[in-house]
PDB file of C-alpha atoms and ligand atoms in Angstrom:
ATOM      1  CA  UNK A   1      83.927 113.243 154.064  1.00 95.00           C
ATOM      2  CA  UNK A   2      81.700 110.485 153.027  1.00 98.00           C
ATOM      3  CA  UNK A   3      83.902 107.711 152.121  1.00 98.00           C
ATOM      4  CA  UNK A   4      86.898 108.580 155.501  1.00 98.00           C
ATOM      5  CA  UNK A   5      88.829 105.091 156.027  1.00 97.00           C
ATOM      6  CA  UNK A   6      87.154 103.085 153.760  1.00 98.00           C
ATOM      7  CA  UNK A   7      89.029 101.296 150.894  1.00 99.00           C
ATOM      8  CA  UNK A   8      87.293 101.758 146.818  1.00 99.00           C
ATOM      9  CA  UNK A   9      88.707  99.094 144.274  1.00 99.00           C
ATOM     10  CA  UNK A  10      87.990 100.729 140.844  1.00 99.00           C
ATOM     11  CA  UNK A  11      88.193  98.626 137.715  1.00 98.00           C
ATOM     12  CA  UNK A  12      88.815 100.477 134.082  1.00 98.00           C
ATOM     13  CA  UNK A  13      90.404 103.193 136.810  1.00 98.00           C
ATOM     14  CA  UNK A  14      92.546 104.631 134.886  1.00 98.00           C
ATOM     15  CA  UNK A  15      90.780 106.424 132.064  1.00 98.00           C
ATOM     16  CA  UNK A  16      86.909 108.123 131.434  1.00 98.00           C
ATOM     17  CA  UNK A  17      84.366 107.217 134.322  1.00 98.00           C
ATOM     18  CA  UNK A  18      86.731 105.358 136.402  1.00 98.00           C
ATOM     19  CA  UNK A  19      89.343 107.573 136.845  1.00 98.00           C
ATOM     20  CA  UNK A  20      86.977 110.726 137.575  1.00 98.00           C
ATOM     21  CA  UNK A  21      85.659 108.465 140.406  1.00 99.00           C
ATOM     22  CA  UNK A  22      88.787 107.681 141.446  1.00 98.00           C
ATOM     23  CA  UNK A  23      89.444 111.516 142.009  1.00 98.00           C
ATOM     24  CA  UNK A  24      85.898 111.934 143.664  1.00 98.00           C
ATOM     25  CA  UNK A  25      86.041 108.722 146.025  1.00 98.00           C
ATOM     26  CA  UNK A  26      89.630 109.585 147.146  1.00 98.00           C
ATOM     27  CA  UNK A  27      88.525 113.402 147.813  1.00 98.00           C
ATOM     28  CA  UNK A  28      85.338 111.861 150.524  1.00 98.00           C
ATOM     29  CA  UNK A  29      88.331 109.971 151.695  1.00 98.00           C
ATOM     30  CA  UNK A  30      88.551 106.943 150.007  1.00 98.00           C
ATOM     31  CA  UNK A  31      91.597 104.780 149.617  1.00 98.00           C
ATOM     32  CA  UNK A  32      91.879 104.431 146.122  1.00 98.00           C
ATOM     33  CA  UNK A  33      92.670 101.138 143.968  1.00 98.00           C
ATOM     34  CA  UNK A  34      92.869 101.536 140.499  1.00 98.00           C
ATOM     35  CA  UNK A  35      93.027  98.906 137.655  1.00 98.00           C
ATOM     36  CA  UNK A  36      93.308  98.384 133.836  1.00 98.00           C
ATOM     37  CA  UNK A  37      95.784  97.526 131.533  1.00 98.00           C
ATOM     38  CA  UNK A  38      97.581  99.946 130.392  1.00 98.00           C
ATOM     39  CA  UNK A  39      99.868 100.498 133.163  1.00 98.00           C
ATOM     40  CA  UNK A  40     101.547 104.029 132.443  1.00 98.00           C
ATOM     41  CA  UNK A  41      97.930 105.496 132.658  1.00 98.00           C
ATOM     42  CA  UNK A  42      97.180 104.266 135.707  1.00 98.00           C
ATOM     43  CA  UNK A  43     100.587 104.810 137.536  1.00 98.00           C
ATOM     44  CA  UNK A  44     100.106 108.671 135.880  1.00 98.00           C
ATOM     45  CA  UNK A  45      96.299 108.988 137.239  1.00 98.00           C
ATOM     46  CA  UNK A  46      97.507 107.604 140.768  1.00 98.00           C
ATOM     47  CA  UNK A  47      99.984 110.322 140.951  1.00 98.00           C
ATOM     48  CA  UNK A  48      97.569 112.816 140.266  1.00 98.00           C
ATOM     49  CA  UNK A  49      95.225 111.811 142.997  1.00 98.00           C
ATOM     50  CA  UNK A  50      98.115 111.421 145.506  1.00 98.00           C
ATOM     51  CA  UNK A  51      99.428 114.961 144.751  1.00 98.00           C
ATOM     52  CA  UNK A  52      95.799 116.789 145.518  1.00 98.00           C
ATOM     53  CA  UNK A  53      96.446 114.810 148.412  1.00 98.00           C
ATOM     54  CA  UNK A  54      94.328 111.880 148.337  1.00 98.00           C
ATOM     55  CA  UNK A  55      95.646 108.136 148.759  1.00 98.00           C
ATOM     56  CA  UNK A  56      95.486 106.003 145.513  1.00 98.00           C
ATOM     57  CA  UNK A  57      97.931 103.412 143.821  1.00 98.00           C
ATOM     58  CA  UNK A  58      97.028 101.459 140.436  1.00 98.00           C
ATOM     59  CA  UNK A  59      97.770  97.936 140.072  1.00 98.00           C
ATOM     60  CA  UNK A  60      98.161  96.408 136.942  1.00 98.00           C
ATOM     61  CA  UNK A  61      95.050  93.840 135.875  1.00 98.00           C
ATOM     62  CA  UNK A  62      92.832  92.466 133.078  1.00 98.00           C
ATOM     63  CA  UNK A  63      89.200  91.640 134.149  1.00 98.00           C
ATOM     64  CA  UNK A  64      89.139  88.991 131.715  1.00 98.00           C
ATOM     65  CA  UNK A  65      91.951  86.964 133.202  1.00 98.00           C
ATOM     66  CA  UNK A  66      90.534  84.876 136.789  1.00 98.00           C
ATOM     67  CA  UNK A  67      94.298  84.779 138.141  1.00 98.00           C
ATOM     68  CA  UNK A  68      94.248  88.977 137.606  1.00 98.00           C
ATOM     69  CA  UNK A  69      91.589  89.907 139.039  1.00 98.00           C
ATOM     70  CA  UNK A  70      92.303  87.260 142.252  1.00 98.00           C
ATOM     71  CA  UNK A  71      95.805  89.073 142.450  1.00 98.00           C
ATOM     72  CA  UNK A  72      94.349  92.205 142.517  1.00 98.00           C
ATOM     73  CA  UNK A  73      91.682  91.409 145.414  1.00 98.00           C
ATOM     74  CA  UNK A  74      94.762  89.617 147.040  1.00 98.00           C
ATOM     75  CA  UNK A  75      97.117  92.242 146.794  1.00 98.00           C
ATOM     76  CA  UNK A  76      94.590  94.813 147.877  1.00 98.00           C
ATOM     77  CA  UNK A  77      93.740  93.100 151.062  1.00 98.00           C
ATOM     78  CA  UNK A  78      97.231  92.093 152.124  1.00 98.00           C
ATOM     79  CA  UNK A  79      97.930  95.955 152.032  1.00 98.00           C
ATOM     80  CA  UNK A  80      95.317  97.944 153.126  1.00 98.00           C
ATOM     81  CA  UNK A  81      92.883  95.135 155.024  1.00 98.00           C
ATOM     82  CA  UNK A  82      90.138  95.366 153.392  1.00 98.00           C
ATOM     83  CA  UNK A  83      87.710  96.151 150.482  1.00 98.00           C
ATOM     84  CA  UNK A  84      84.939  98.769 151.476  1.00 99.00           C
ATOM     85  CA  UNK A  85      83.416  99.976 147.934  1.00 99.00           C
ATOM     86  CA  UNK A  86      83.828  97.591 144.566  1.00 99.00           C
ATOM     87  CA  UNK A  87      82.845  99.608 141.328  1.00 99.00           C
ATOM     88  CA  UNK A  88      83.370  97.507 138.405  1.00 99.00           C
ATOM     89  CA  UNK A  89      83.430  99.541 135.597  1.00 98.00           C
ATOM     90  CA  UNK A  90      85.910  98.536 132.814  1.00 98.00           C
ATOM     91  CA  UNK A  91      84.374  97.707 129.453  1.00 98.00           C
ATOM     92  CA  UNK A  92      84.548  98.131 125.533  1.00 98.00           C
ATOM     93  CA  UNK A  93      82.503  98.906 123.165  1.00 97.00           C
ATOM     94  CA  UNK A  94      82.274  97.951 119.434  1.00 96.00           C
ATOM     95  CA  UNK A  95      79.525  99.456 117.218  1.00 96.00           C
ATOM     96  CA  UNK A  96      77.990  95.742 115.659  1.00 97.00           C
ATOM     97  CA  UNK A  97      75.306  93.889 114.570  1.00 98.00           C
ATOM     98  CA  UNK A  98      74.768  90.496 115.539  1.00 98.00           C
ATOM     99  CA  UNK A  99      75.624  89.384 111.810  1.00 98.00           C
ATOM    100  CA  UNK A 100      78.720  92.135 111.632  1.00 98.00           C
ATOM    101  CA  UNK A 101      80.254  91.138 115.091  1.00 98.00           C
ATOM    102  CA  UNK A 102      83.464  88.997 115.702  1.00 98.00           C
ATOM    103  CA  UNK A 103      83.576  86.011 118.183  1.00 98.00           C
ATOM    104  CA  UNK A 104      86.338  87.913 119.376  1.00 98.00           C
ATOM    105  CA  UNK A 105      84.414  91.085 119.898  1.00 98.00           C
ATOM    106  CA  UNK A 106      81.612  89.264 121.283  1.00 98.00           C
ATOM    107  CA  UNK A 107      83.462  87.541 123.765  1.00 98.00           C
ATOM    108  CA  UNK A 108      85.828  91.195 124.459  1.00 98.00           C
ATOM    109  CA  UNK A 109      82.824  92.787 125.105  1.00 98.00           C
ATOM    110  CA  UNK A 110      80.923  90.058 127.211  1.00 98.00           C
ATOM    111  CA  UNK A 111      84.161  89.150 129.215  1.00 98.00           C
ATOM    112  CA  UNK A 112      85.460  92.992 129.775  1.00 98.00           C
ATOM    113  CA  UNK A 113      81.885  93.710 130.970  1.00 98.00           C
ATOM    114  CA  UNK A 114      79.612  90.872 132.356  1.00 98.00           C
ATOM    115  CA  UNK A 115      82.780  88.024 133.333  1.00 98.00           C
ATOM    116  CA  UNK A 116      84.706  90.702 134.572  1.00 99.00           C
ATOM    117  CA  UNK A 117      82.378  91.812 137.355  1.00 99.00           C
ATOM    118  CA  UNK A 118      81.504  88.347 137.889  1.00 99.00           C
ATOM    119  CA  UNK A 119      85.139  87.580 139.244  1.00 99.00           C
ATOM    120  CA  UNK A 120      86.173  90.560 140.475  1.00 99.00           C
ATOM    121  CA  UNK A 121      82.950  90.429 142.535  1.00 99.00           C
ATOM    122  CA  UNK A 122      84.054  86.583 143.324  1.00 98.00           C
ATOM    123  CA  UNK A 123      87.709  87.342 145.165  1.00 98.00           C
ATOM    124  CA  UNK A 124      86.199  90.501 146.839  1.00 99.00           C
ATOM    125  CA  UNK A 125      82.923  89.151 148.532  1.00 99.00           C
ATOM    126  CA  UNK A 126      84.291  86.543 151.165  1.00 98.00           C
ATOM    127  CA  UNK A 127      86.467  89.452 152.464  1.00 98.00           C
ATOM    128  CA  UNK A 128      83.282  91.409 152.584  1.00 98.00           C
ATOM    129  CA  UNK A 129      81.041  88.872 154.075  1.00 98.00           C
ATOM    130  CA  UNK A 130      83.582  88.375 156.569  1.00 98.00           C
ATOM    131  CA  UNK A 131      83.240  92.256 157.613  1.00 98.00           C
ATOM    132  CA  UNK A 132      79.240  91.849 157.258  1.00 98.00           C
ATOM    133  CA  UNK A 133      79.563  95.508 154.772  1.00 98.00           C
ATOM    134  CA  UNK A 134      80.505  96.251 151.170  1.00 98.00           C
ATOM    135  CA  UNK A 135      78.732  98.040 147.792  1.00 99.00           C
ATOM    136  CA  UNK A 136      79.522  96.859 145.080  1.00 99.00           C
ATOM    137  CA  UNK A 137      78.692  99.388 142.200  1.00 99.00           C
ATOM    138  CA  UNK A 138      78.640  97.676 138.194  1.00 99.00           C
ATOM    139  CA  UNK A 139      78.394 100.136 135.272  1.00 99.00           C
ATOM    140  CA  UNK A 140      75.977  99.104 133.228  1.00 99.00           C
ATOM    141  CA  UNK A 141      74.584 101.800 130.898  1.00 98.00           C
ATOM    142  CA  UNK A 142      71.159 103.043 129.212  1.00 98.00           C
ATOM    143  CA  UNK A 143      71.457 100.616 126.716  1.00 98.00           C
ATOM    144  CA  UNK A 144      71.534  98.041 129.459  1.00 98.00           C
ATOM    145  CA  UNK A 145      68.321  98.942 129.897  1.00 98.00           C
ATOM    146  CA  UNK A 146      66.980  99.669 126.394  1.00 97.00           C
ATOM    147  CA  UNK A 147      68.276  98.656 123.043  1.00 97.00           C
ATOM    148  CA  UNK A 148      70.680 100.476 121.231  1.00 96.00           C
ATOM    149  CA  UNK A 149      71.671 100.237 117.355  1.00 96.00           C
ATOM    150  CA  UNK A 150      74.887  98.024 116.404  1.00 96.00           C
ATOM    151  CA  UNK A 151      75.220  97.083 120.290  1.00 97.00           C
ATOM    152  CA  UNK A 152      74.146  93.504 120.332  1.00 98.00           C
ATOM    153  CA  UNK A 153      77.119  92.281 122.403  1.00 98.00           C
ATOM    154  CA  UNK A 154      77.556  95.831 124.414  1.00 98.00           C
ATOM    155  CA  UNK A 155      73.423  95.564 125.445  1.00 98.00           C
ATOM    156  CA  UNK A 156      73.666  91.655 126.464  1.00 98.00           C
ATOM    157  CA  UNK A 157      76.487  92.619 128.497  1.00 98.00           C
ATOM    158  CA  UNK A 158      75.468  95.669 129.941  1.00 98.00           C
ATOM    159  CA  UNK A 159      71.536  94.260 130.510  1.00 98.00           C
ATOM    160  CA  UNK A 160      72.992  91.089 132.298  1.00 99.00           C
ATOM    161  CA  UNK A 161      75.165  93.391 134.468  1.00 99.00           C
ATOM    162  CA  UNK A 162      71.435  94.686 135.733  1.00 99.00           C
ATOM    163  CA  UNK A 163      70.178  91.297 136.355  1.00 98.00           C
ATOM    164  CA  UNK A 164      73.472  90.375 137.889  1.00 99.00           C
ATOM    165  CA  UNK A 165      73.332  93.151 140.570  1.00 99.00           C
ATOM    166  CA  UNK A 166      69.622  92.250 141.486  1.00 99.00           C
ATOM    167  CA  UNK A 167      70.546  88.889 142.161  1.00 99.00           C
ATOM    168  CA  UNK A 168      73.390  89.157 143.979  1.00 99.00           C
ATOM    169  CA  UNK A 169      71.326  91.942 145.739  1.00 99.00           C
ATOM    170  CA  UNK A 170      69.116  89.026 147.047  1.00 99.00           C
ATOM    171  CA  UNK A 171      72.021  86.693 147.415  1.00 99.00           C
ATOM    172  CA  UNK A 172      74.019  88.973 149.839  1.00 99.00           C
ATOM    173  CA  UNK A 173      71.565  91.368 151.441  1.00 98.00           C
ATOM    174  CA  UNK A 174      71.464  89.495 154.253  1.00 98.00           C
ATOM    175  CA  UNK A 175      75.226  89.466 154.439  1.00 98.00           C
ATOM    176  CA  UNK A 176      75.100  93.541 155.005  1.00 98.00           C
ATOM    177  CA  UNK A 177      76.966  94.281 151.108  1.00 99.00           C
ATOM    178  CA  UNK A 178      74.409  96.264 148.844  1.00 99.00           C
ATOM    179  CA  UNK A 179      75.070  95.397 145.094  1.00 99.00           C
ATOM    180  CA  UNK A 180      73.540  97.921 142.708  1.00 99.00           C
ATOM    181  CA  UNK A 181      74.559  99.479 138.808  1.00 99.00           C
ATOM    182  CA  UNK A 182      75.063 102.820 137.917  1.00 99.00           C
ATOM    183  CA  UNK A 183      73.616 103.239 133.737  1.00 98.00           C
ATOM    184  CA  UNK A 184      75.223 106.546 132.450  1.00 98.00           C
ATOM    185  CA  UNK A 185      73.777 107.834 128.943  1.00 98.00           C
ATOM    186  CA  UNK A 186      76.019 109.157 126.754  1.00 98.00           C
ATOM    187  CA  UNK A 187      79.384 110.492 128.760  1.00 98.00           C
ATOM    188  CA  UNK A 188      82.128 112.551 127.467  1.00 97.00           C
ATOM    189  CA  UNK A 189      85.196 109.878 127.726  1.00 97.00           C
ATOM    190  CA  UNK A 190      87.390 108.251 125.177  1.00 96.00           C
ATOM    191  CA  UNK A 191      84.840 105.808 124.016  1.00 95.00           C
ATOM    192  CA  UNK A 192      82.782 108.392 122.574  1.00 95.00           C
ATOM    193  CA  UNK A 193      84.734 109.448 120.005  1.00 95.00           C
ATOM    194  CA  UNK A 194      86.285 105.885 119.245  1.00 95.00           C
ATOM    195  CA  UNK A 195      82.632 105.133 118.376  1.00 94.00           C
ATOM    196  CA  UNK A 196      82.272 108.206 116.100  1.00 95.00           C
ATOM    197  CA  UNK A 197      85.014 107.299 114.409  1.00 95.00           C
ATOM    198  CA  UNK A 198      83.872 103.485 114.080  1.00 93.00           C
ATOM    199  CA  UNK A 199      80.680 104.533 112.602  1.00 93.00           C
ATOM    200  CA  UNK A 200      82.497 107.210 109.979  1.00 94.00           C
ATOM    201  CA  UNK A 201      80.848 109.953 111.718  1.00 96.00           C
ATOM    202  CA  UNK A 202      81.977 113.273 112.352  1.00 96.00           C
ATOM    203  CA  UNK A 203      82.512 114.392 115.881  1.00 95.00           C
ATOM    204  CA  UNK A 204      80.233 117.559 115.656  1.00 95.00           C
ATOM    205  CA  UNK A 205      77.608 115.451 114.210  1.00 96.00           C
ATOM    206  CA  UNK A 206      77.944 112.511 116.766  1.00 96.00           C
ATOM    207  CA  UNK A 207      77.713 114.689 119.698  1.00 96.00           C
ATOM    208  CA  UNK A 208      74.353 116.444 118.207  1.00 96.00           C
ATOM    209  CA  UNK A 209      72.735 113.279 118.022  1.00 95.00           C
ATOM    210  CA  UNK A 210      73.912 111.969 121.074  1.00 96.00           C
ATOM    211  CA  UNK A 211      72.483 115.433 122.999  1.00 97.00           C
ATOM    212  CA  UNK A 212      69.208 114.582 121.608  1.00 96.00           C
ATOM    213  CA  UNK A 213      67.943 113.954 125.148  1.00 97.00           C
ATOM    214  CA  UNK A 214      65.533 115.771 127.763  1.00 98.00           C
ATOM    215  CA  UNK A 215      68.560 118.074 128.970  1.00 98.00           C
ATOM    216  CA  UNK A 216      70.070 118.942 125.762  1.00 98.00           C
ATOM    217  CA  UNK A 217      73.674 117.703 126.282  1.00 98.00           C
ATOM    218  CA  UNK A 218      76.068 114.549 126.594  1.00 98.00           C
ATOM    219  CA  UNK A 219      77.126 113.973 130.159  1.00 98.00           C
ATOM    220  CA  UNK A 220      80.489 114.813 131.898  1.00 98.00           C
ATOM    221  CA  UNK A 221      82.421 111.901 133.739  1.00 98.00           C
ATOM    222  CA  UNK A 222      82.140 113.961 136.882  1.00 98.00           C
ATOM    223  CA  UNK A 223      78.343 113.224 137.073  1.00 98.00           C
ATOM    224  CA  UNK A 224      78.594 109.884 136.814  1.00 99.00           C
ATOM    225  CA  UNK A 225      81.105 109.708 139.705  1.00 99.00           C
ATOM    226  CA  UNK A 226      78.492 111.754 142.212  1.00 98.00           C
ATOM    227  CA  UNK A 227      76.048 109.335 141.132  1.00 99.00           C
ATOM    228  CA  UNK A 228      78.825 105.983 141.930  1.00 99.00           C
ATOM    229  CA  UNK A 229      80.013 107.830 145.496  1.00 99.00           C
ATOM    230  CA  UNK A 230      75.990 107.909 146.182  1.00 99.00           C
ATOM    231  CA  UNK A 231      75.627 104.477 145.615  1.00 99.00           C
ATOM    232  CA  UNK A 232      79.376 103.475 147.732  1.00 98.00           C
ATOM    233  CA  UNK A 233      78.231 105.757 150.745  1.00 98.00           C
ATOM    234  CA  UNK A 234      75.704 105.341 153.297  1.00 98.00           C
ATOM    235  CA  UNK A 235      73.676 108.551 151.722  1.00 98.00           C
ATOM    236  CA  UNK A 236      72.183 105.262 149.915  1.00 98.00           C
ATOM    237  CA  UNK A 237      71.979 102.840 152.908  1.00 98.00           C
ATOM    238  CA  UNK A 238      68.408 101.389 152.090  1.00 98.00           C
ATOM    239  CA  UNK A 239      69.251 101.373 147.952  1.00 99.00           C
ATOM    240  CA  UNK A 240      70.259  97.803 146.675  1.00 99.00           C
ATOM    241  CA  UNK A 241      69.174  95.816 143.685  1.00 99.00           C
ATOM    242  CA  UNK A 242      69.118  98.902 141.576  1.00 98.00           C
ATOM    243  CA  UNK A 243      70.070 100.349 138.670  1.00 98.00           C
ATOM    244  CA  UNK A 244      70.222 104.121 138.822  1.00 98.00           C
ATOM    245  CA  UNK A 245      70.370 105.645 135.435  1.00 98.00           C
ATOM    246  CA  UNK A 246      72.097 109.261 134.630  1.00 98.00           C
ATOM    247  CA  UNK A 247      71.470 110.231 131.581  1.00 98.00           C
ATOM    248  CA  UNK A 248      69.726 113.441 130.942  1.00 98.00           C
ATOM    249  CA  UNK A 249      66.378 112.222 130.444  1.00 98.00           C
ATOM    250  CA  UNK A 250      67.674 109.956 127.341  1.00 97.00           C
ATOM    251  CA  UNK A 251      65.647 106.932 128.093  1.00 97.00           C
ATOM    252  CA  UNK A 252      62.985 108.685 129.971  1.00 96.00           C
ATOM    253  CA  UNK A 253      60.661 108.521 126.911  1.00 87.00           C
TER     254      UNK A 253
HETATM  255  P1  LIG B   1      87.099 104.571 128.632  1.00 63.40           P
HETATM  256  O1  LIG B   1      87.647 105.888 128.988  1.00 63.40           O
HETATM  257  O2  LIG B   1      87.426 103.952 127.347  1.00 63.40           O
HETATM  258  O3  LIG B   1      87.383 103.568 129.845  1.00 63.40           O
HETATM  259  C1  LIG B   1      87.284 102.168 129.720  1.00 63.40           C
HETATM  260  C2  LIG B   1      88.099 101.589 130.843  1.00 63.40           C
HETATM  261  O4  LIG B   1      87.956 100.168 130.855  1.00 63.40           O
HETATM  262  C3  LIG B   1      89.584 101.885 130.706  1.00 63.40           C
HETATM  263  O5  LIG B   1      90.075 102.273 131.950  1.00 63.40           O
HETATM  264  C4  LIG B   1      90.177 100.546 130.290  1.00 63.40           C
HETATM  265  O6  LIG B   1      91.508 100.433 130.783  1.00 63.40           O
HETATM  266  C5  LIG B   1      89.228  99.595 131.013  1.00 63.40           C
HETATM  267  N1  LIG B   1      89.227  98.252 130.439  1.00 63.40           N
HETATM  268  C6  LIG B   1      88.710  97.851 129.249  1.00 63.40           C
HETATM  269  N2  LIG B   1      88.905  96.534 129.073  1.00 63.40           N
HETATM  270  C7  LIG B   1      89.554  96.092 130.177  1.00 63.40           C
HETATM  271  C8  LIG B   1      90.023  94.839 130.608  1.00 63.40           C
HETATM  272  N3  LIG B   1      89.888  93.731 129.846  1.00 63.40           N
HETATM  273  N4  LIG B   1      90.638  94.747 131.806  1.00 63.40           N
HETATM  274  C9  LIG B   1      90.789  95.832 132.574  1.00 63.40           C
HETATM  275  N5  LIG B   1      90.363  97.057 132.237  1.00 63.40           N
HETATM  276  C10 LIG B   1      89.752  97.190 131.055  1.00 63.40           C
HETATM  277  O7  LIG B   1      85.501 104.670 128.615  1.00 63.40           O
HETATM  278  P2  LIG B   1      84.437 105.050 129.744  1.00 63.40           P
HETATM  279  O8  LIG B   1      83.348 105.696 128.988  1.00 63.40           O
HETATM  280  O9  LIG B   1      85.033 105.745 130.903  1.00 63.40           O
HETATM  281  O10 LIG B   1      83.918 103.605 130.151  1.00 63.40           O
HETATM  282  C11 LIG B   1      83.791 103.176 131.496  1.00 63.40           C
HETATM  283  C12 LIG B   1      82.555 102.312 131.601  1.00 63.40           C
HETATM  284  O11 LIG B   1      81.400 103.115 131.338  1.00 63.40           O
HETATM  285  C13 LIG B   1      82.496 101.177 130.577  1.00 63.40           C
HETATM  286  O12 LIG B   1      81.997 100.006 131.213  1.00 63.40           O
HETATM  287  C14 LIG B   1      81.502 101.676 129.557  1.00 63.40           C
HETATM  288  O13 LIG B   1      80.866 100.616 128.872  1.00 63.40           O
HETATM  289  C15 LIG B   1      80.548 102.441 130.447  1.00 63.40           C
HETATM  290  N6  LIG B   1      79.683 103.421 129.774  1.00 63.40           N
HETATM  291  C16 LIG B   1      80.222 104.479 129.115  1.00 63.40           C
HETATM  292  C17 LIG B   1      79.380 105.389 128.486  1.00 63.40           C
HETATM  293  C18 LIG B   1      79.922 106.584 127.742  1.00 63.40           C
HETATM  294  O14 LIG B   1      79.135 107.250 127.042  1.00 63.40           O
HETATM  295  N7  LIG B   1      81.197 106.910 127.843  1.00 63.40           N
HETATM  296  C19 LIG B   1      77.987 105.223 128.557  1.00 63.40           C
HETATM  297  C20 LIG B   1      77.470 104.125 129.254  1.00 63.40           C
HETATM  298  C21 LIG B   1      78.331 103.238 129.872  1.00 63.40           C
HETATM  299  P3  LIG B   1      92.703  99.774 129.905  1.00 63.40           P
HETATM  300  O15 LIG B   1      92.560 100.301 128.513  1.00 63.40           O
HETATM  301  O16 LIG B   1      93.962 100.168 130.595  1.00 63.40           O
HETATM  302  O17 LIG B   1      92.471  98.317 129.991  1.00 63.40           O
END
């Protein structure tokens, strides 16, 4: 088992990406912390992982809110002693234009994304320091890489998450934590048909234009985890500063 004794904090745990890592991280091991918001999700995902006999518990938090996320960090400490593996991966998504998007979706987007990895990665790295180990993993995406149409706020999020992780790369390398992102191309979660239904497209439709990539197909949330238990385990020891994308090719071009 890769991940035996350590402790994983997982942010947007309880649904899509997060909660398939959850399952992965806790079966190499893991002790498994799950967050979000919606409570009855993540209490129902927890119990899942704990009866295929893996360790997890979800504790209620919004990434947005400083006093959350230092609860969460607090709380996580005080019961299992440290924080071994941080993958901050909640975010949202609306389809906009600069012209059609909200302050409130632009700062939803930004905050969910960018500020919430920001403090969550705040409360968790003197605990890490202290240990002289940690990854931290941030899920950025393809179109933090690239642009993407009606993702203004979704791309400046996701592209500073990139950034972010290569400078706190620098910043705590020589504190032994390895910071890197994890960009998934299109991934078969909730989000992806929220967004088909946002842009007044059908599903069959979406989903052939989103498989318009090298390998011919969206991605499953299970890929994205093997790529995020890479990235927490020591199979990627000399790997920081990076942003690993898994997408079938769709930005290869
Ligand atoms: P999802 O199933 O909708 O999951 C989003 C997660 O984020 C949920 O667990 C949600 O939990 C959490 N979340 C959102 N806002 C939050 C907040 N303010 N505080 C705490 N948790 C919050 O979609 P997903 O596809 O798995 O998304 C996971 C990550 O992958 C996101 O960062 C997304 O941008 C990224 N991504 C997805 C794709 C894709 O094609 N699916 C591609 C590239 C990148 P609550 O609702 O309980 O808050």
């Amino acid at each position: 088992m890769k991940l035996d004794g350590k402790v994983a904090l997982i942010t947007g745990g309880n649904s899509g990406i997060g909660s398939a890592t959850a399952a992965l991280l806790a079966k190499e091991g893991a002790t498994v912390v799950l967050t979000g918001r919606n409570q009855a999700r993540g209490d129902q995902i927890a119990q899942a992982i704990t009866e295929a006999g893996g360790r997890a518990i979800f504790l209620r938090a919004d990434v947005r809110v400083a006093d959350d996320c230092r609860q969460v960090i607090e709380q996580t400490l005080e019961r299992f002693g440290r924080i071994d593996v941080l993958f901050n991966n909640a975010g949202v998504y609306h389809p906009r234009t600069v012209p059609e998007c909200t302050e409130q979706e632009w700062d939803e987007t930004i905050d969910s994304s960018l500020k919430g990895a920001f403090l969550m990665s705040k409360y968790a790295l003197p605990s890490m320091i202290e240990r002289g180990s940690g990854s931290i993993i941030h899920t950025s995406s393809g179109w933090g890489i690239q642009g993407g149409d009606h993702a203004a706020a979704y791309c400046a999020a996701k592209g500073g998450l990139v950034v972010m992780a290569k400078a706190m790369a620098i910043d705590h390398g020589p504190d032994g934590i390895r910071v890197n992102c994890v960009c998934p191309g299109d991934v078969d979660t909730p989000m992806l048909p929220d967004d088909a239904g946002r842009r007044g497209m059908a599903w069959d439709d979406y989903v052939a234009g989103a498989s318009d990539r090298p390998l011919g197909r969206i991605g499953t949330t299970e890929e994205i985890a093997r790529a995020v238990l890479f990235l927490a385990s020591d199979d990627s020891s000399f790997i920081t500063g990076e942003a690993l994308v898994v997408d079938g090719g769709g930005i290869a071009g």
